[in-house]
Short mmCIF file of C-alpha atoms in Angstrom, two decimals:
data_model
loop_
_atom_site.label_atom_id
_atom_site.label_comp_id
_atom_site.label_asym_id
_atom_site.label_seq_id
_atom_site.Cartn_x
_atom_site.Cartn_y
_atom_site.Cartn_z
CA UNK Z 1 -10.96 20.99 -23.53
CA UNK Z 2 -10.15 17.43 -22.37
CA UNK Z 3 -7.20 17.21 -24.75
CA UNK Z 4 -5.52 20.22 -23.13
CA UNK Z 5 -5.77 18.74 -19.63
CA UNK Z 6 -4.49 15.43 -20.99
CA UNK Z 7 -1.44 17.17 -22.46
CA UNK Z 8 -0.86 19.02 -19.20
CA UNK Z 9 -1.05 15.78 -17.23
CA UNK Z 10 1.38 14.10 -19.64
CA UNK Z 11 3.76 17.06 -19.33
CA UNK Z 12 3.66 17.00 -15.53
CA UNK Z 13 4.14 13.25 -15.33
CA UNK Z 14 7.72 13.61 -16.59
CA UNK Z 15 8.62 16.66 -14.55
CA UNK Z 16 10.50 15.19 -11.61
CA UNK Z 17 11.82 18.15 -9.63
CA UNK Z 18 15.48 17.41 -8.71
CA UNK Z 19 15.24 19.87 -5.79
CA UNK Z 20 13.50 17.10 -3.78
CA UNK Z 21 16.82 15.57 -2.81
CA UNK Z 22 18.88 18.61 -1.72
CA UNK Z 23 15.80 19.91 0.15
CA UNK Z 24 15.47 16.53 1.89
CA UNK Z 25 19.13 16.73 2.97
CA UNK Z 26 18.63 20.25 4.32
CA UNK Z 27 15.49 19.23 6.25
CA UNK Z 28 17.05 16.08 7.69
CA UNK Z 29 19.88 18.19 9.10
CA UNK Z 30 17.55 20.94 10.32
CA UNK Z 31 13.90 19.76 10.34
CA UNK Z 32 12.29 23.08 11.31
CA UNK Z 33 12.77 26.84 11.24
CA UNK Z 34 12.59 27.14 7.44
CA UNK Z 35 10.65 29.52 5.25
CA UNK Z 36 10.57 29.35 1.44
CA UNK Z 37 12.90 32.34 1.04
CA UNK Z 38 15.45 31.06 3.61
CA UNK Z 39 15.41 27.65 1.91
CA UNK Z 40 15.96 29.38 -1.46
CA UNK Z 41 18.90 31.35 -0.03
CA UNK Z 42 20.48 28.19 1.36
CA UNK Z 43 20.09 26.31 -1.95
CA UNK Z 44 21.72 29.28 -3.71
CA UNK Z 45 24.64 29.22 -1.24
CA UNK Z 46 25.34 25.55 -1.92
CA UNK Z 47 25.09 26.30 -5.67
CA UNK Z 48 22.04 24.15 -6.37
CA UNK Z 49 19.74 27.06 -7.27
CA UNK Z 50 20.87 29.31 -10.17
CA UNK Z 51 19.47 32.69 -11.16
CA UNK Z 52 16.15 31.89 -12.85
CA UNK Z 53 15.21 35.21 -14.43
CA UNK Z 54 16.87 38.55 -15.16
CA UNK Z 55 13.83 40.30 -13.68
CA UNK Z 56 14.07 40.23 -9.85
CA UNK Z 57 10.29 39.86 -9.45
CA UNK Z 58 10.11 36.95 -11.89
CA UNK Z 59 13.20 35.35 -10.34
CA UNK Z 60 11.52 35.48 -6.92
CA UNK Z 61 8.29 34.00 -8.30
CA UNK Z 62 10.10 31.16 -10.09
CA UNK Z 63 12.23 30.29 -7.03
CA UNK Z 64 9.12 30.21 -4.89
CA UNK Z 65 7.28 28.05 -7.44
CA UNK Z 66 10.11 25.52 -7.81
CA UNK Z 67 10.59 25.12 -4.08
CA UNK Z 68 6.86 24.79 -3.34
CA UNK Z 69 6.56 22.27 -6.19
CA UNK Z 70 9.45 20.25 -4.76
CA UNK Z 71 8.02 20.42 -1.23
CA UNK Z 72 4.62 19.08 -2.34
CA UNK Z 73 6.30 16.30 -4.34
CA UNK Z 74 8.49 15.51 -1.34
CA UNK Z 75 5.50 15.51 1.02
CA UNK Z 76 3.88 12.76 -1.04
CA UNK Z 77 7.16 10.85 -1.42
CA UNK Z 78 7.87 10.79 2.34
CA UNK Z 79 4.33 9.98 3.50
CA UNK Z 80 3.55 7.92 5.62
CA UNK Z 81 7.10 7.51 7.01
CA UNK Z 82 7.39 11.23 7.71
CA UNK Z 83 5.09 14.23 7.55
CA UNK Z 84 6.34 17.30 5.74
CA UNK Z 85 4.39 20.41 6.69
CA UNK Z 86 4.28 22.61 3.60
CA UNK Z 87 3.57 26.21 4.53
CA UNK Z 88 5.52 29.02 2.88
CA UNK Z 89 6.48 30.54 6.22
CA UNK Z 90 6.76 27.37 8.30
CA UNK Z 91 8.29 24.26 6.69
CA UNK Z 92 8.75 21.34 9.10
CA UNK Z 93 9.88 17.73 8.54
CA UNK Z 94 8.17 15.64 11.24
CA UNK Z 95 9.16 12.11 12.33
CA UNK Z 96 6.88 9.09 11.97
CA UNK Z 97 5.63 9.56 15.53
CA UNK Z 98 3.99 12.81 14.45
CA UNK Z 99 2.45 11.58 11.16
CA UNK Z 100 -0.84 10.53 12.81
CA UNK Z 101 -3.63 12.94 11.95
CA UNK Z 102 -1.89 14.15 8.79
CA UNK Z 103 -2.42 13.01 5.22
CA UNK Z 104 -1.74 14.32 1.73
CA UNK Z 105 -4.66 16.52 0.70
CA UNK Z 106 -5.24 15.81 -2.99
CA UNK Z 107 -7.93 18.52 -3.11
CA UNK Z 108 -5.78 21.35 -1.76
CA UNK Z 109 -5.99 24.19 -4.35
CA UNK Z 110 -2.55 25.49 -3.34
CA UNK Z 111 -1.04 22.04 -3.91
CA UNK Z 112 -2.79 21.80 -7.30
CA UNK Z 113 -1.40 25.21 -8.28
CA UNK Z 114 2.22 24.42 -7.43
CA UNK Z 115 2.13 20.94 -8.98
CA UNK Z 116 0.85 22.34 -12.29
CA UNK Z 117 3.98 23.21 -14.29
CA UNK Z 118 1.99 25.45 -16.60
CA UNK Z 119 1.85 27.96 -13.74
CA UNK Z 120 5.63 28.31 -13.86
CA UNK Z 121 5.14 30.83 -16.68
CA UNK Z 122 7.52 29.21 -19.14
CA UNK Z 123 7.41 26.92 -22.14
CA UNK Z 124 7.78 23.19 -21.63
CA UNK Z 125 11.19 23.20 -23.32
CA UNK Z 126 12.51 25.89 -20.98
CA UNK Z 127 11.31 23.98 -17.91
CA UNK Z 128 12.93 20.77 -19.15
CA UNK Z 129 16.22 22.59 -19.76
CA UNK Z 130 16.08 24.10 -16.28
CA UNK Z 131 15.37 20.77 -14.57
CA UNK Z 132 18.16 19.13 -16.57
CA UNK Z 133 20.50 21.86 -15.34
CA UNK Z 134 19.32 21.27 -11.75
CA UNK Z 135 19.94 17.57 -12.15
CA UNK Z 136 23.47 18.15 -13.50
CA UNK Z 137 24.22 20.47 -10.57
CA UNK Z 138 22.90 17.92 -8.07
CA UNK Z 139 24.92 15.05 -9.56
CA UNK Z 140 28.05 17.20 -9.27
CA UNK Z 141 27.03 18.14 -5.72
CA UNK Z 142 26.80 14.48 -4.58
CA UNK Z 143 29.93 13.57 -6.57
CA UNK Z 144 28.27 11.63 -9.37
CA UNK Z 145 30.40 9.44 -11.60
CA UNK Z 146 30.64 10.19 -15.31
CA UNK Z 147 28.06 7.45 -15.88
CA UNK Z 148 29.85 6.18 -19.00
CA UNK Z 149 29.32 2.51 -18.15
CA UNK Z 150 25.64 3.02 -17.33
CA UNK Z 151 23.11 2.15 -20.01
CA UNK Z 152 19.34 1.57 -19.93
CA UNK Z 153 19.60 -2.20 -19.48
CA UNK Z 154 22.03 -1.89 -16.56
CA UNK Z 155 19.96 0.89 -15.00
CA UNK Z 156 16.74 -1.18 -15.17
CA UNK Z 157 18.56 -4.14 -13.63
CA UNK Z 158 19.69 -1.93 -10.73
CA UNK Z 159 16.07 -0.83 -10.29
CA UNK Z 160 14.96 -4.49 -10.59
CA UNK Z 161 12.48 -3.53 -13.31
CA UNK Z 162 11.58 -5.24 -16.63
CA UNK Z 163 12.78 -3.73 -19.94
CA UNK Z 164 9.23 -2.54 -20.71
CA UNK Z 165 8.72 -0.68 -17.40
CA UNK Z 166 6.64 2.49 -17.72
CA UNK Z 167 8.01 5.89 -16.80
CA UNK Z 168 5.63 6.02 -13.82
CA UNK Z 169 6.97 2.68 -12.53
CA UNK Z 170 10.55 3.86 -13.04
CA UNK Z 171 9.96 7.13 -11.18
CA UNK Z 172 8.20 5.41 -8.27
CA UNK Z 173 11.07 2.92 -7.98
CA UNK Z 174 13.67 5.71 -8.18
CA UNK Z 175 12.02 7.62 -5.33
CA UNK Z 176 11.70 4.49 -3.18
CA UNK Z 177 15.34 3.49 -3.73
CA UNK Z 178 16.62 7.07 -3.35
CA UNK Z 179 14.83 7.38 -0.01
CA UNK Z 180 16.16 4.01 1.14
CA UNK Z 181 19.81 4.68 0.28
CA UNK Z 182 19.94 8.45 0.76
CA UNK Z 183 23.17 9.30 2.66
CA UNK Z 184 21.23 11.19 5.36
CA UNK Z 185 19.27 8.11 6.38
CA UNK Z 186 20.51 5.96 9.26
CA UNK Z 187 21.26 3.02 6.95
CA UNK Z 188 22.02 5.17 3.91
CA UNK Z 189 24.91 4.54 1.55
CA UNK Z 190 26.39 7.47 -0.38
CA UNK Z 191 28.15 5.24 -2.95
CA UNK Z 192 24.98 3.27 -3.66
CA UNK Z 193 23.00 6.50 -3.84
CA UNK Z 194 25.44 7.95 -6.40
CA UNK Z 195 25.09 4.83 -8.59
CA UNK Z 196 21.28 5.03 -8.34
CA UNK Z 197 21.50 8.71 -9.36
CA UNK Z 198 23.38 7.68 -12.50
CA UNK Z 199 20.80 4.99 -13.25
CA UNK Z 200 17.96 7.50 -12.84
CA UNK Z 201 19.83 9.98 -15.04
CA UNK Z 202 19.72 7.39 -17.86
CA UNK Z 203 16.11 6.32 -17.24
CA UNK Z 204 14.52 9.72 -16.65
CA UNK Z 205 14.71 10.77 -20.33
#
């Protein structure tokens, strides 16, 4: 079955979870005291998290999956500058002074489960539509421009990448730049962050 795992890996490679960024904002403002369900409630209040399923049980499962997926992606994105403790009942964003002794465990079965989009119990097309909707909501949330003057060439120039950059290179650069200019960072810049969001919106497809 190597082909199946190859397809799964290819599918996952493109599934950037837009919840990384609103969750990062929430954790920067309040680094501890969060559980998955309280985080989900907060994201619903700020209108980032829509209803995911008509069935309450499935809705709960999907919310939990999406948040855990985002937390594990965020953990890897922030390391080694911060340590994000990912436990369903105790989520903590730790400063660099507390990173020592922690590292991303690439053999953690729970991490593997939540990073595998096939466990979301939906078709690839449905997941892509959902994540596109999340991204649209987040752009509106941060006050994104209409992006009309942004094209692929301009976006790559902003990212300082060649025209033949791979999607992996683009995503790594996006995360690095987003972290650098995120408004909640000491030297962040909300206008620059908004422009980078528009560039990523063009390049992520």
